[in-house]
Amino acid sequence: MTKISSFGKDEPDIVLEIEAKETKLVFESGIESNLWCYEGKILKGPKSTLKKAAGSYLGPTIEVKSGDKIRIKFRNSLKEKSIIHWHGLDVSHENDGHPRSAVKPKSVYIYDFVVENRAGMYWYHPHPHGNTGRQVYMGLAGLFIVRDKEEQNLNLPSNEHELNYVIQDRFINEEGRLEYRPSMMGAFGNRIFINGLSKNKFKVRRGLNRIRLLNGCNARIFNFELDKGKDVWQIGSDGGLLKKPHRLKKFFFAPAERIDFLFDFPDYSIGEIVKLESLPLVDGRGKKYTVIEFEVTEESDELYSIPTFLSNLPDINPREAANLNSPKRFELVPKRGVGWTINGHGYEENRYENEELIKFGTTEAWEFYNPTGIPHPMHIHGTQFQVIKRYPSEFEGCLDKGWKDTILVMPGDRVKVINRFNTFKGDFLYHCHNLEHEDMSMMRNFRIY
Ligand code: C2O
Ligand code: CU
Ligand code: CU
């Protein structure tokens, strides 16, 4: 069934205005940094649609339900072109924030879409060609949370037991100012910000908690473990809930990926600190560092348990892909004079290779191959896909379970994924979500016709 690109003559359930504008924020005592931020307004819909933490540079968290009809007016009050992309949402290409749709300063772009996605943690950020990295780094990003019945019926830890964190690194220079320093490797920071704030200590109540993370960094990959390798129960991924909880001790976490997990804080005494730490990506190379500290406070009065089953949504049957045994191959390589490329091609606004033309309604197998020494988190716009194979996979701990929109392709890895192209026709992007790689041309269009 082809979905329409918008909800036609129906009235939207929710109308928002999101403005991108310049602002100032103090990072170090007294020193002001120039930043850019998204400011949100609810023109129609429940108050709970937008949430913003005081003092945060991030855009407001948008929270909606599956099936909601949404209209968003994006107002560009920056001095350069921009456009918003709804990362992970299954929307038509007009609503996807394609670089082609980027609007000039003082202009407005109107999005009209139905939330087709399942419950999950999605996000939004700019997507103008060549400037995504800088615009995100300057502060333009926010969470987009979707809720649905299936999730609600599970009685997962909620309210103060549901903790959502956007993790970003930023470079604060000696003067105390934010500085964007891109290179072929990406832009890295010397500080970690959580939810747009420099504070990384949070209080948790004893008992089971639901923790959701978004890696909102431009380029930094984490190798996480919680409390020196205690078990966490992964319940969800980029595209919502897994079928059942999956036990993890340690996981790589690349830009744009999300993880949703349950963690039990029962054995800790009040006042104890539990650390989320990042280990070196390669054993013995570099030091581990703390990203979040949880302070266990009072006993929770709510009793939650880990569900045995989470979701009934069936996996994609690999045999659905006609090309299962001869997947389309995408090699992630640098090319002299172009920058980072996919199969030797940099970004082209209106050109398609054969493998980039896809018949509507088909299911295809794609294989990303990374012959370089640098990891590439690959993201495909449009619907969520699934990983069917990763090899030779020298690095253990990539988040491949469930429904994904971004997968980490480690050096030497081949990652085979399966994707249904059955929701919208049109032009969509696939690219490396190391935002400097993306801006240095590691991005292409594919066309569903
Ligand atoms: Cu999160 Cu095309 O990006
Ligand atoms: Cu995206
Ligand atoms: Cu890359």
Short mmCIF file of C-alpha atoms and ligand atoms in Angstrom, two decimals:
data_model
loop_
_atom_site.label_atom_id
_atom_site.label_comp_id
_atom_site.label_asym_id
_atom_site.label_seq_id
_atom_site.Cartn_x
_atom_site.Cartn_y
_atom_site.Cartn_z
CA MET A 1 0.00 0.00 0.00
CA THR A 2 1.38 3.38 -0.95
CA LYS A 3 1.00 5.92 1.76
CA ILE A 4 0.17 9.45 0.90
CA SER A 5 2.80 12.04 1.61
CA SER A 6 0.66 13.96 4.03
CA PHE A 7 -2.71 13.69 5.71
CA GLY A 8 -4.48 15.62 2.99
CA LYS A 9 -7.48 17.65 4.06
CA ASP A 10 -7.62 16.23 7.59
CA GLU A 11 -6.92 18.55 10.47
CA PRO A 12 -3.59 17.93 12.20
CA ASP A 13 -3.69 16.67 15.81
CA ILE A 14 -0.59 18.62 16.64
CA VAL A 15 0.85 21.82 15.19
CA LEU A 16 4.30 22.98 16.23
CA GLU A 17 6.62 25.75 15.28
CA ILE A 18 10.34 25.07 15.52
CA GLU A 19 12.65 27.99 14.99
CA ALA A 20 16.40 27.70 14.43
CA LYS A 21 18.16 30.76 15.75
CA GLU A 22 21.34 32.17 17.18
CA THR A 23 21.74 32.40 20.90
CA LYS A 24 24.41 32.72 23.58
CA LEU A 25 25.21 30.41 26.44
CA VAL A 26 27.72 30.48 29.25
CA PHE A 27 29.82 27.32 29.54
CA GLU A 28 32.59 28.52 31.82
CA SER A 29 32.01 31.10 34.51
CA GLY A 30 31.25 34.35 32.80
CA ILE A 31 32.34 33.42 29.28
CA GLU A 32 29.67 33.52 26.62
CA SER A 33 29.69 31.21 23.64
CA ASN A 34 27.75 31.70 20.46
CA LEU A 35 25.37 28.84 19.92
CA TRP A 36 22.46 27.95 17.71
CA CYS A 37 19.31 26.44 19.08
CA TYR A 38 15.89 25.15 18.19
CA GLU A 39 13.07 26.86 19.98
CA GLY A 40 9.68 25.21 19.98
CA LYS A 41 6.12 26.43 20.33
CA ILE A 42 2.92 24.41 20.51
CA LEU A 43 0.28 25.95 18.27
CA LYS A 44 -2.10 23.02 18.74
CA GLY A 45 -2.00 19.84 20.82
CA PRO A 46 -1.27 18.69 24.37
CA LYS A 47 1.20 20.59 26.56
CA SER A 48 3.22 17.41 27.01
CA THR A 49 4.23 17.53 23.31
CA LEU A 50 7.27 19.70 24.03
CA LYS A 51 9.67 19.40 26.96
CA LYS A 52 12.78 21.41 27.55
CA ALA A 53 15.35 21.13 30.33
CA ALA A 54 16.26 24.50 31.85
CA GLY A 55 19.58 25.83 30.56
CA SER A 56 19.99 23.15 27.93
CA TYR A 57 21.21 24.11 24.46
CA LEU A 58 19.26 21.25 22.88
CA GLY A 59 15.97 21.68 21.11
CA PRO A 60 12.83 20.66 23.02
CA THR A 61 11.99 16.96 23.23
CA ILE A 62 8.98 16.32 21.02
CA GLU A 63 6.70 13.60 22.32
CA VAL A 64 3.86 12.16 20.23
CA LYS A 65 1.85 8.98 19.70
CA SER A 66 1.88 6.59 16.74
CA GLY A 67 -0.82 7.69 14.34
CA ASP A 68 -0.71 11.37 15.27
CA LYS A 69 -1.06 13.77 12.39
CA ILE A 70 1.58 16.41 12.79
CA ARG A 71 2.25 19.73 11.17
CA ILE A 72 5.54 21.43 11.91
CA LYS A 73 6.49 24.89 10.76
CA PHE A 74 10.23 25.20 10.58
CA ARG A 75 11.36 28.81 10.75
CA ASN A 76 14.93 29.47 9.72
CA SER A 77 16.25 32.48 11.61
CA LEU A 78 19.89 31.59 11.02
CA LYS A 79 22.09 33.46 8.57
CA GLU A 80 22.44 30.40 6.34
CA LYS A 81 20.34 27.71 4.71
CA SER A 82 18.95 24.91 6.82
CA ILE A 83 16.31 22.21 7.01
CA ILE A 84 15.22 19.70 9.66
CA HIS A 85 15.48 15.95 9.20
CA TRP A 86 13.43 13.61 11.42
CA HIS A 87 15.98 10.89 11.99
CA GLY A 88 14.46 7.41 11.97
CA LEU A 89 10.93 8.49 11.09
CA ASP A 90 9.25 6.90 8.13
CA VAL A 91 8.03 9.94 6.21
CA SER A 92 7.74 10.91 2.56
CA HIS A 93 10.71 12.57 0.92
CA GLU A 94 9.09 16.03 1.07
CA ASN A 95 8.93 15.59 4.83
CA ASP A 96 12.36 14.06 5.25
CA GLY A 97 14.46 17.22 5.35
CA HIS A 98 16.35 16.42 2.19
CA PRO A 99 19.20 18.93 1.53
CA ARG A 100 17.24 19.94 -1.58
CA SER A 101 14.49 21.25 0.66
CA ALA A 102 16.87 23.49 2.64
CA VAL A 103 15.37 26.94 3.06
CA LYS A 104 17.03 30.33 3.01
CA PRO A 105 17.34 32.62 6.04
CA LYS A 106 14.00 34.10 7.13
CA SER A 107 12.03 31.37 5.35
CA VAL A 108 9.59 28.76 6.58
CA TYR A 109 9.23 25.11 5.57
CA ILE A 110 6.07 23.23 6.45
CA TYR A 111 6.05 19.54 7.27
CA ASP A 112 2.86 17.50 7.27
CA PHE A 113 3.11 13.88 8.25
CA VAL A 114 1.49 11.01 10.08
CA VAL A 115 3.65 9.30 12.68
CA GLU A 116 3.94 5.81 11.20
CA ASN A 117 6.70 4.64 13.50
CA ARG A 118 6.41 2.38 16.50
CA ALA A 119 7.20 3.61 19.96
CA GLY A 120 10.84 4.51 20.21
CA MET A 121 13.44 7.19 20.58
CA TYR A 122 14.01 9.10 17.39
CA TRP A 123 15.57 12.54 16.94
CA TYR A 124 15.78 15.60 14.74
CA HIS A 125 18.67 17.63 13.42
CA PRO A 126 19.63 19.84 10.43
CA HIS A 127 20.53 18.33 7.06
CA PRO A 128 21.77 21.00 4.62
CA HIS A 129 24.47 19.60 2.38
CA GLY A 130 28.00 20.35 3.56
CA ASN A 131 26.96 22.04 6.79
CA THR A 132 25.21 19.38 8.84
CA GLY A 133 28.22 18.77 11.10
CA ARG A 134 28.67 22.42 12.02
CA GLN A 135 24.97 23.11 12.51
CA VAL A 136 24.49 20.12 14.81
CA TYR A 137 27.66 21.00 16.69
CA MET A 138 26.42 24.54 17.28
CA GLY A 139 23.48 23.06 19.17
CA LEU A 140 20.79 22.11 16.67
CA ALA A 141 19.32 18.74 17.67
CA GLY A 142 16.57 17.31 19.81
CA LEU A 143 14.78 14.11 20.75
CA PHE A 144 11.59 12.88 19.11
CA ILE A 145 9.85 10.31 21.32
CA VAL A 146 7.05 8.15 19.97
CA ARG A 147 4.68 6.23 22.26
CA ASP A 148 2.22 3.48 21.35
CA LYS A 149 -0.17 0.92 22.87
CA GLU A 150 2.18 -2.04 22.55
CA GLU A 151 4.78 -0.30 24.67
CA GLN A 152 2.25 1.05 27.11
CA ASN A 153 0.87 -2.44 27.82
CA LEU A 154 4.28 -3.66 28.98
CA ASN A 155 4.31 -1.55 32.10
CA LEU A 156 7.93 -0.58 31.63
CA PRO A 157 9.54 1.72 34.20
CA SER A 158 8.08 5.16 33.58
CA ASN A 159 8.03 8.73 34.89
CA GLU A 160 11.12 9.23 37.06
CA HIS A 161 12.18 5.64 36.24
CA GLU A 162 12.46 6.41 32.55
CA LEU A 163 15.72 8.23 31.90
CA ASN A 164 16.45 9.67 28.47
CA TYR A 165 19.92 10.97 27.73
CA VAL A 166 21.43 12.64 24.68
CA ILE A 167 25.21 12.28 24.84
CA GLN A 168 27.38 14.77 22.96
CA ASP A 169 31.01 15.81 23.09
CA ARG A 170 32.03 19.41 22.47
CA PHE A 171 35.36 21.21 22.34
CA ILE A 172 35.60 24.06 24.83
CA ASN A 173 38.76 26.05 24.16
CA GLU A 174 41.07 27.73 26.65
CA GLU A 175 38.98 30.88 26.59
CA GLY A 176 35.99 28.80 27.62
CA ARG A 177 34.27 29.06 24.25
CA LEU A 178 32.71 26.41 22.07
CA GLU A 179 34.88 25.73 19.06
CA TYR A 180 34.12 23.57 16.01
CA ARG A 181 37.23 21.79 14.79
CA PRO A 182 36.40 19.43 11.91
CA SER A 183 38.92 17.10 10.30
CA MET A 184 38.96 13.99 8.09
CA MET A 185 38.36 12.02 11.29
CA GLY A 186 35.40 14.10 12.42
CA ALA A 187 34.95 16.79 15.06
CA PHE A 188 35.74 15.68 18.60
CA GLY A 189 35.37 17.44 21.91
CA ASN A 190 37.15 17.59 25.22
CA ARG A 191 33.93 17.68 27.27
CA ILE A 192 30.86 15.56 27.47
CA PHE A 193 27.43 17.18 27.59
CA ILE A 194 24.33 15.28 28.62
CA ASN A 195 20.98 16.59 27.43
CA GLY A 196 22.65 19.84 26.44
CA LEU A 197 24.05 20.51 29.91
CA SER A 198 27.54 20.12 31.33
CA LYS A 199 26.22 18.14 34.27
CA ASN A 200 26.71 14.38 34.11
CA LYS A 201 25.54 13.28 37.57
CA PHE A 202 21.97 12.10 37.93
CA LYS A 203 19.94 10.72 40.77
CA VAL A 204 18.21 7.38 40.29
CA ARG A 205 15.88 5.55 42.59
CA ARG A 206 16.67 2.03 43.72
CA GLY A 207 14.93 -0.63 41.67
CA LEU A 208 14.49 -1.22 37.96
CA ASN A 209 15.02 1.77 35.68
CA ARG A 210 14.62 2.23 31.96
CA ILE A 211 17.54 4.06 30.39
CA ARG A 212 17.54 5.31 26.82
CA LEU A 213 20.58 6.82 25.19
CA LEU A 214 21.15 8.69 21.95
CA ASN A 215 24.68 9.19 20.73
CA GLY A 216 24.31 12.76 19.48
CA CYS A 217 28.05 13.27 18.92
CA ASN A 218 29.32 14.26 15.50
CA ALA A 219 31.99 11.57 15.42
CA ARG A 220 32.69 10.00 18.80
CA ILE A 221 32.08 6.28 19.25
CA PHE A 222 31.75 4.89 22.76
CA ASN A 223 32.50 1.42 24.07
CA PHE A 224 30.15 1.38 27.01
CA GLU A 225 29.88 -0.67 30.13
CA LEU A 226 27.81 0.07 33.19
CA ASP A 227 29.30 -0.45 36.63
CA LYS A 228 32.37 -2.36 35.40
CA GLY A 229 30.47 -4.77 33.20
CA LYS A 230 27.23 -5.52 35.04
CA ASP A 231 24.45 -6.96 32.87
CA VAL A 232 22.04 -4.57 31.28
CA TRP A 233 18.88 -5.79 29.53
CA GLN A 234 18.54 -4.26 26.12
CA ILE A 235 14.86 -3.89 25.28
CA GLY A 236 15.00 -1.59 22.29
CA SER A 237 17.03 -0.24 19.46
CA ASP A 238 16.87 2.61 16.90
CA GLY A 239 13.44 1.57 15.66
CA GLY A 240 11.73 0.55 18.91
CA LEU A 241 11.32 -2.57 21.02
CA LEU A 242 13.11 -5.88 20.46
CA LYS A 243 11.11 -9.11 20.55
CA LYS A 244 12.50 -9.98 23.93
CA PRO A 245 15.08 -8.56 26.33
CA HIS A 246 18.66 -9.25 25.40
CA ARG A 247 21.47 -9.35 27.93
CA LEU A 248 24.53 -7.16 27.29
CA LYS A 249 27.68 -6.39 29.22
CA LYS A 250 29.42 -4.02 26.89
CA PHE A 251 28.44 -2.34 23.64
CA PHE A 252 29.79 -0.01 20.99
CA PHE A 253 27.67 3.07 20.56
CA ALA A 254 28.11 5.10 17.40
CA PRO A 255 26.78 8.52 16.34
CA ALA A 256 22.99 8.49 15.76
CA GLU A 257 22.47 5.07 17.35
CA ARG A 258 19.97 4.63 20.17
CA ILE A 259 19.77 2.00 22.85
CA ASP A 260 16.95 1.30 25.27
CA PHE A 261 17.75 -0.87 28.28
CA LEU A 262 16.63 -1.87 31.75
CA PHE A 263 19.02 -1.73 34.63
CA ASP A 264 18.37 -2.86 38.13
CA PHE A 265 19.71 -0.73 40.92
CA PRO A 266 18.60 -3.00 43.80
CA ASP A 267 21.93 -4.18 45.20
CA TYR A 268 23.20 -0.71 45.76
CA SER A 269 22.93 1.15 48.97
CA ILE A 270 21.62 4.68 49.15
CA GLY A 271 24.30 7.18 48.16
CA GLU A 272 26.31 4.76 46.05
CA ILE A 273 27.57 5.90 42.64
CA VAL A 274 27.13 3.72 39.55
CA LYS A 275 29.18 4.74 36.52
CA LEU A 276 28.53 4.45 32.81
CA GLU A 277 32.05 4.29 31.41
CA SER A 278 33.52 4.19 27.95
CA LEU A 279 36.44 1.80 27.43
CA PRO A 280 39.02 2.27 24.68
CA LEU A 281 37.67 1.11 21.30
CA VAL A 282 40.68 -1.13 20.90
CA ASP A 283 41.98 -2.88 23.98
CA GLY A 284 45.00 -1.15 25.45
CA ARG A 285 44.70 1.95 23.25
CA GLY A 286 43.63 4.87 25.37
CA LYS A 287 42.02 5.23 28.76
CA LYS A 288 38.52 4.64 29.94
CA TYR A 289 36.46 7.63 31.00
CA THR A 290 33.21 8.24 32.82
CA VAL A 291 30.27 9.52 30.80
CA ILE A 292 27.40 9.42 33.29
CA GLU A 293 27.31 8.94 37.07
CA PHE A 294 24.15 7.69 38.73
CA GLU A 295 23.67 8.36 42.39
CA VAL A 296 21.33 5.88 44.00
CA THR A 297 18.88 7.77 46.17
CA GLU A 298 15.79 6.57 47.89
CA GLU A 299 13.91 3.34 47.45
CA SER A 300 11.42 3.33 44.64
CA ASP A 301 7.81 2.79 45.63
CA GLU A 302 7.03 1.29 42.26
CA LEU A 303 7.86 -2.36 41.58
CA TYR A 304 8.79 -3.11 38.01
CA SER A 305 10.02 -6.35 36.52
CA ILE A 306 11.78 -7.29 33.29
CA PRO A 307 9.15 -8.53 30.82
CA THR A 308 9.79 -11.90 29.15
CA PHE A 309 8.40 -10.78 25.81
CA LEU A 310 8.34 -7.31 24.40
CA SER A 311 6.99 -7.20 20.89
CA ASN A 312 5.13 -9.35 18.37
CA LEU A 313 6.48 -7.59 15.33
CA PRO A 314 7.97 -10.32 13.11
CA ASP A 315 11.46 -9.98 11.66
CA ILE A 316 11.90 -9.57 7.92
CA ASN A 317 12.20 -13.02 6.40
CA PRO A 318 15.59 -12.94 4.61
CA ARG A 319 14.06 -14.85 1.70
CA GLU A 320 11.94 -11.82 0.97
CA ALA A 321 15.02 -10.31 -0.66
CA ALA A 322 15.42 -11.53 -4.23
CA ASN A 323 19.12 -10.63 -4.05
CA LEU A 324 19.80 -12.28 -0.68
CA ASN A 325 22.84 -14.14 -2.00
CA SER A 326 24.16 -11.30 -4.13
CA PRO A 327 23.60 -8.20 -2.00
CA LYS A 328 24.20 -4.74 -3.38
CA ARG A 329 27.69 -3.78 -2.25
CA PHE A 330 28.65 -0.44 -0.82
CA GLU A 331 32.33 0.16 -0.17
CA LEU A 332 33.26 2.87 2.26
CA VAL A 333 36.42 4.42 0.89
CA PRO A 334 38.25 7.74 0.68
CA LYS A 335 39.01 9.08 -2.80
CA ARG A 336 41.57 11.68 -3.72
CA GLY A 337 39.96 14.95 -4.73
CA VAL A 338 36.51 13.87 -3.52
CA GLY A 339 36.87 13.09 0.19
CA TRP A 340 35.03 10.21 1.80
CA THR A 341 32.91 8.22 -0.64
CA ILE A 342 30.54 5.32 -1.09
CA ASN A 343 31.74 3.08 -3.93
CA GLY A 344 34.04 5.90 -5.02
CA HIS A 345 31.21 8.40 -5.47
CA GLY A 346 30.76 11.55 -3.48
CA TYR A 347 27.48 13.35 -2.97
CA GLU A 348 25.61 14.21 -6.15
CA GLU A 349 22.29 15.91 -5.94
CA ASN A 350 20.73 14.34 -9.00
CA ARG A 351 22.69 11.30 -10.10
CA TYR A 352 22.07 7.66 -9.30
CA GLU A 353 24.17 4.58 -9.81
CA ASN A 354 22.34 1.40 -10.80
CA GLU A 355 22.36 0.08 -7.27
CA GLU A 356 20.69 3.29 -6.16
CA LEU A 357 17.54 2.72 -8.18
CA ILE A 358 15.01 0.64 -6.31
CA LYS A 359 11.66 -0.60 -7.41
CA PHE A 360 8.89 0.34 -4.99
CA GLY A 361 7.63 -2.59 -2.97
CA THR A 362 10.79 -4.68 -3.15
CA THR A 363 12.96 -6.00 -0.33
CA GLU A 364 16.70 -5.84 -0.85
CA ALA A 365 19.87 -7.06 0.79
CA TRP A 366 22.68 -4.49 1.04
CA GLU A 367 26.19 -5.05 2.23
CA PHE A 368 28.41 -2.32 3.60
CA TYR A 369 32.12 -3.07 3.48
CA ASN A 370 34.68 -1.02 5.35
CA PRO A 371 38.21 -1.64 4.07
CA THR A 372 39.54 1.43 5.94
CA GLY A 373 40.96 1.69 9.44
CA ILE A 374 38.25 4.14 10.47
CA PRO A 375 34.78 3.14 11.67
CA HIS A 376 31.76 4.38 9.69
CA PRO A 377 28.29 4.49 11.24
CA MET A 378 26.07 4.06 8.19
CA HIS A 379 22.56 5.46 8.18
CA ILE A 380 19.74 4.84 5.71
CA HIS A 381 16.80 7.23 5.51
CA GLY A 382 13.26 5.91 5.16
CA THR A 383 12.15 2.74 6.90
CA GLN A 384 13.96 0.83 9.62
CA PHE A 385 15.98 -2.18 8.45
CA GLN A 386 17.54 -5.29 10.02
CA VAL A 387 21.03 -6.74 10.18
CA ILE A 388 21.29 -10.29 8.87
CA LYS A 389 25.01 -10.86 9.04
CA ARG A 390 28.22 -9.24 10.18
CA TYR A 391 31.63 -10.72 9.36
CA PRO A 392 34.47 -11.27 10.01
CA SER A 393 33.59 -9.01 12.91
CA GLU A 394 36.77 -8.64 14.89
CA PHE A 395 35.10 -6.13 17.12
CA GLU A 396 32.45 -7.63 19.29
CA GLY A 397 29.67 -5.52 20.72
CA CYS A 398 28.03 -3.71 17.80
CA LEU A 399 24.33 -3.11 18.34
CA ASP A 400 22.78 -5.17 15.54
CA LYS A 401 19.61 -6.44 17.21
CA GLY A 402 16.12 -5.32 16.29
CA TRP A 403 15.12 -2.54 13.92
CA LYS A 404 17.92 -0.23 12.94
CA ASP A 405 18.45 2.96 10.98
CA THR A 406 22.14 3.31 11.73
CA ILE A 407 24.73 0.54 11.98
CA LEU A 408 28.34 0.73 12.95
CA VAL A 409 30.63 -0.66 10.27
CA MET A 410 33.92 -1.30 12.06
CA PRO A 411 37.27 -1.54 10.23
CA GLY A 412 37.36 -4.69 8.14
CA ASP A 413 33.66 -5.42 8.69
CA ARG A 414 31.08 -6.45 6.17
CA VAL A 415 27.57 -5.83 7.40
CA LYS A 416 24.68 -7.30 5.47
CA VAL A 417 21.29 -5.72 6.05
CA ILE A 418 17.82 -6.30 4.72
CA ASN A 419 15.48 -3.44 3.94
CA ARG A 420 11.91 -3.14 2.68
CA PHE A 421 11.32 -0.26 0.31
CA ASN A 422 7.57 -0.29 0.55
CA THR A 423 6.36 2.85 2.22
CA PHE A 424 7.11 5.90 0.06
CA LYS A 425 8.40 6.51 -3.42
CA GLY A 426 10.96 9.22 -3.89
CA ASP A 427 14.55 10.18 -3.20
CA PHE A 428 16.15 9.33 0.11
CA LEU A 429 19.64 9.56 1.50
CA TYR A 430 22.06 7.06 2.87
CA HIS A 431 25.27 8.27 4.42
CA CYS A 432 27.89 7.98 7.09
CA HIS A 433 26.66 9.55 10.33
CA ASN A 434 30.11 10.69 11.25
CA LEU A 435 28.82 14.15 10.34
CA GLU A 436 32.15 15.38 9.04
CA HIS A 437 32.35 12.32 6.76
CA GLU A 438 28.82 13.09 5.61
CA ASP A 439 29.76 16.70 4.90
CA MET A 440 32.96 15.53 3.18
CA SER A 441 30.78 13.74 0.67
CA MET A 442 30.09 10.31 2.19
CA MET A 443 26.43 10.61 1.29
CA ARG A 444 24.32 9.48 -1.66
CA ASN A 445 20.74 9.45 -2.82
CA PHE A 446 18.73 6.39 -3.69
CA ARG A 447 15.51 6.58 -5.61
CA ILE A 448 12.45 4.41 -4.95
CA TYR A 449 10.35 4.43 -8.12
CU1 C2O B 1 20.56 11.66 11.25
CU2 C2O B 1 20.61 11.80 7.28
O1 C2O B 1 20.64 11.79 9.28
CU CU B 2 18.12 10.10 9.10
CU CU B 3 32.42 7.61 7.94
#
